[in-house]
XYZ file of N, CA and C in Angstrom:
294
model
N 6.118 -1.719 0.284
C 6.298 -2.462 -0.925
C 7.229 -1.662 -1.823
N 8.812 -2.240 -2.196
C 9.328 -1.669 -3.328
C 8.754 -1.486 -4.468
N 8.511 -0.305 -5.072
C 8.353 -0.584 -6.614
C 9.479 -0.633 -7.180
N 10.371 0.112 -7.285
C 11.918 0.335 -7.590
C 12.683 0.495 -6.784
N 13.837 1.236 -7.603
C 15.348 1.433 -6.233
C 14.736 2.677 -5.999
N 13.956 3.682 -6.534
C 13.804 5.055 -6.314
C 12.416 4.996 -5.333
N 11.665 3.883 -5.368
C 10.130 4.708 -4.866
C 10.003 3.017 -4.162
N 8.706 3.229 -3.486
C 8.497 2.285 -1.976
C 6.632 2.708 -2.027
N 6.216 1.760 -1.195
C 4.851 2.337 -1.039
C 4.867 2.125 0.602
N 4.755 2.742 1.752
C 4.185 2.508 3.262
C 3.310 2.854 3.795
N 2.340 1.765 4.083
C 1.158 1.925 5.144
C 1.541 2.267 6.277
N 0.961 3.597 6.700
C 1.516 4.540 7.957
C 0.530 4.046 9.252
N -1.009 3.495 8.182
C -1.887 3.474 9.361
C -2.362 2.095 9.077
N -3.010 0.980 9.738
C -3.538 -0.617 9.338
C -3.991 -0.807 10.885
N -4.125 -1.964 11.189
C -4.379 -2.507 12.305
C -3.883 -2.511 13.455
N -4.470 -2.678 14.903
C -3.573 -2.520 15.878
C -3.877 -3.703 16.648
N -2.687 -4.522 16.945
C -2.549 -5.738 17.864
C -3.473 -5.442 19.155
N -2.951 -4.395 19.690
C -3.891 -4.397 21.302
C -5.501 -4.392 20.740
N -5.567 -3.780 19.487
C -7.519 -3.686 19.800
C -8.040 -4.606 18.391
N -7.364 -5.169 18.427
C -7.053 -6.454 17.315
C -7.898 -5.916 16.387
N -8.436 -4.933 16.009
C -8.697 -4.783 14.302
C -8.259 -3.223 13.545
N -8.318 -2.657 13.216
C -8.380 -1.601 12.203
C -9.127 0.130 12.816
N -8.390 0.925 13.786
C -9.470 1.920 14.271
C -10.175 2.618 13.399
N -9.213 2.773 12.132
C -9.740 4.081 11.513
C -11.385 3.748 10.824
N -11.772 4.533 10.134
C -13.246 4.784 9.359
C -12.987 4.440 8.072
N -11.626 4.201 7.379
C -12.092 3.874 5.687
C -10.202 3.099 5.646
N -10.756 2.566 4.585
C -9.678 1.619 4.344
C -7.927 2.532 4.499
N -6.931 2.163 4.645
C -5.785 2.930 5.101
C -5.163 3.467 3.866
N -4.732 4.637 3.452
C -3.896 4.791 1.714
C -2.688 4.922 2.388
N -1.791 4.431 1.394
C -0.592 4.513 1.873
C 0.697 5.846 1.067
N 1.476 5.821 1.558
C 2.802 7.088 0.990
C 3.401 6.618 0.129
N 3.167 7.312 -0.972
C 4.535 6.970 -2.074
C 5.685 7.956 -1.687
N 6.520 6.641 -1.242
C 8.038 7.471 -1.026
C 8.956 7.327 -2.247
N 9.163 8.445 -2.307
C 10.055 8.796 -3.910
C 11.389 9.289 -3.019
N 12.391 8.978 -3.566
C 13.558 9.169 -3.057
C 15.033 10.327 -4.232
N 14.464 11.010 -3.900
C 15.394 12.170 -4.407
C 17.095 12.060 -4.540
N 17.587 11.809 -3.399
C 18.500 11.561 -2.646
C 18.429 10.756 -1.333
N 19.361 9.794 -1.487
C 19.654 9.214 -0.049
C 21.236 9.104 0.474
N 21.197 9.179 1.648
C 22.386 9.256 2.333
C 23.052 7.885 2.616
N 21.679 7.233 2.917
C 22.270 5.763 3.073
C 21.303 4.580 2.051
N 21.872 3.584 1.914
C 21.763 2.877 0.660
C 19.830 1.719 1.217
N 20.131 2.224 2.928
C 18.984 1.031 3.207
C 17.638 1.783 3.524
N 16.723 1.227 2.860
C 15.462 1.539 2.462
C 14.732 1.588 3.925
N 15.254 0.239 4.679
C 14.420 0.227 5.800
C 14.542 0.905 6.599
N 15.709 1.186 6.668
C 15.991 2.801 8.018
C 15.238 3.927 7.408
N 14.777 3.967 6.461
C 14.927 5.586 6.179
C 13.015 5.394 6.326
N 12.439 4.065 6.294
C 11.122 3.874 6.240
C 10.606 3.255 7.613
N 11.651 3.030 8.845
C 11.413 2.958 9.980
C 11.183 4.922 10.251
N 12.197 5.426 9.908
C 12.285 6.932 10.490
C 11.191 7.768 9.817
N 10.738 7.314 8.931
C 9.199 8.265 8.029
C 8.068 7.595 9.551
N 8.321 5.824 9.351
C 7.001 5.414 10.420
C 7.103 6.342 11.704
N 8.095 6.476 12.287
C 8.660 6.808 13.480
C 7.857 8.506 13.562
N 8.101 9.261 12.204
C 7.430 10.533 12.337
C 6.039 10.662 12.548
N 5.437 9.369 11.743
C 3.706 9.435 11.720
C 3.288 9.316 12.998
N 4.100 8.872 14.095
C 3.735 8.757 15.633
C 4.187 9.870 16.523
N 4.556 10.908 16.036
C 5.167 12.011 17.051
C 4.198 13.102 16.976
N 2.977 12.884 16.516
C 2.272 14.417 16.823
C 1.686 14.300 18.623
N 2.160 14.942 19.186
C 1.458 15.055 20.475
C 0.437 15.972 20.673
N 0.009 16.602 19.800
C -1.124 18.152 20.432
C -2.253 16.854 19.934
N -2.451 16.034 19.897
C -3.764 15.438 19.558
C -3.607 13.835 20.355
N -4.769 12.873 20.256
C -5.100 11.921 20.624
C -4.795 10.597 19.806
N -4.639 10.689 18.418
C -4.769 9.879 17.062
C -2.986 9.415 17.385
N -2.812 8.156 17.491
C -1.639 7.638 17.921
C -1.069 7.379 16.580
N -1.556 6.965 15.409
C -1.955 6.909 14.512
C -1.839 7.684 13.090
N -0.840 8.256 13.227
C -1.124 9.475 12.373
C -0.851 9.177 10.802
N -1.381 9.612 10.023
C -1.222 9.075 8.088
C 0.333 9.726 8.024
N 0.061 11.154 7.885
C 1.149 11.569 7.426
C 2.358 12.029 8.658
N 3.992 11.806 8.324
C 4.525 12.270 9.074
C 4.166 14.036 9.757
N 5.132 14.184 10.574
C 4.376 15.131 12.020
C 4.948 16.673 11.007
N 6.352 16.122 10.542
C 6.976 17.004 9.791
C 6.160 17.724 8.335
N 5.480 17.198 8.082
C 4.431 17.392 6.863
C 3.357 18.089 7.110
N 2.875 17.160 7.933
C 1.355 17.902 8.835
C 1.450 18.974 9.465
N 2.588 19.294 10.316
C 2.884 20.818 10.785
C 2.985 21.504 9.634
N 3.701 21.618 8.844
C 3.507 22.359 7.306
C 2.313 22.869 6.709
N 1.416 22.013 6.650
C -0.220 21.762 5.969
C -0.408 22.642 6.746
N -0.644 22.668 7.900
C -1.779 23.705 8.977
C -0.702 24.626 8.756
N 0.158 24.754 9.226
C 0.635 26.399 9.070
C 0.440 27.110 7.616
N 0.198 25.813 6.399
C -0.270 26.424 5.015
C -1.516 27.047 4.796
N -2.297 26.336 5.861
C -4.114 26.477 6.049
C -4.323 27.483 6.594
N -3.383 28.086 7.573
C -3.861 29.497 8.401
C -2.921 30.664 7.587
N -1.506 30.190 6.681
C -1.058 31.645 6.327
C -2.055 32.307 4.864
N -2.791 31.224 4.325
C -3.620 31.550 3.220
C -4.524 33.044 3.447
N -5.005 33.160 5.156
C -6.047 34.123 4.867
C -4.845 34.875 5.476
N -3.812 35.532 5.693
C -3.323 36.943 5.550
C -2.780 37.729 4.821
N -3.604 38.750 4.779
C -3.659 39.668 3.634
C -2.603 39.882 2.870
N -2.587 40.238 1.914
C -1.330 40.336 0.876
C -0.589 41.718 1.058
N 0.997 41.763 1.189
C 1.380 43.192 1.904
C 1.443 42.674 2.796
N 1.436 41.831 4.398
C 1.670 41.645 4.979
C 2.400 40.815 5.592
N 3.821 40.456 6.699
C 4.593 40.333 6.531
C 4.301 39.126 8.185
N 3.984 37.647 7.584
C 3.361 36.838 8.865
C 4.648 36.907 9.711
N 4.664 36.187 11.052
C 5.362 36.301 12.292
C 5.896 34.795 11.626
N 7.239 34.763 11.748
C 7.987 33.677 11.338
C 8.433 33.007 12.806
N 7.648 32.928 13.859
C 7.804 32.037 14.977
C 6.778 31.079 14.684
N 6.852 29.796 15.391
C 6.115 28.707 14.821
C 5.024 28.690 15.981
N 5.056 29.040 16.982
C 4.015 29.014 17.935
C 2.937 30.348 17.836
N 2.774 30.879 16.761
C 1.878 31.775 16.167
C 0.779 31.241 15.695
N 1.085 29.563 15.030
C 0.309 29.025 14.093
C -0.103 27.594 14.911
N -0.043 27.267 15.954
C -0.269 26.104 16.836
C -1.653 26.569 17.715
């Protein structure tokens, strides 16, 4: 749903045709996409390619995913660098934190 030229609202997660109703456990919230900058003028490409991310996590089962894969990898690597100690200098490879 447009609100403006700058911001959009997309349901990442809703119903699924093959199991004809709704998998998840609580009603779906959706992304406010705020748009900083865009490269191109059409809303729908750039909100096919956000949907397109919410489906690329493979280390899990949830086909389904709320937030893009690009975000969610972020979060957990935010969740595990919290407990190392201060003075210390984490391993900047990404398969440290997977």
């Amino acid at each position: 749903m447009r609100l403006d030229d700058a911001q959009t609202i997309l349901y990442t997660r809703g119903s699924v045709d093959f199991f004809r109703t709704y998998p998840g456990l609580y009603v779906p919230n959706p992304l406010l996409l705020h748009a900083q900058r865009r490269d191109t003028p059409d809303w729908n490409l750039l909100l096919k390619e956000t949907l397109a991310l919410t489906k690329m996590n493979w280390n899990g089962t949830q086909f389904d995913g709320a937030l893009p894969i690009t975000l969610k990898a972020a979060r957990q690597v935010g969740d595990i660098l919290k407990y190392v100690p201060d003075g210390t200098t984490p391993d900047p490879r990404y398969r440290f934190y997977m």
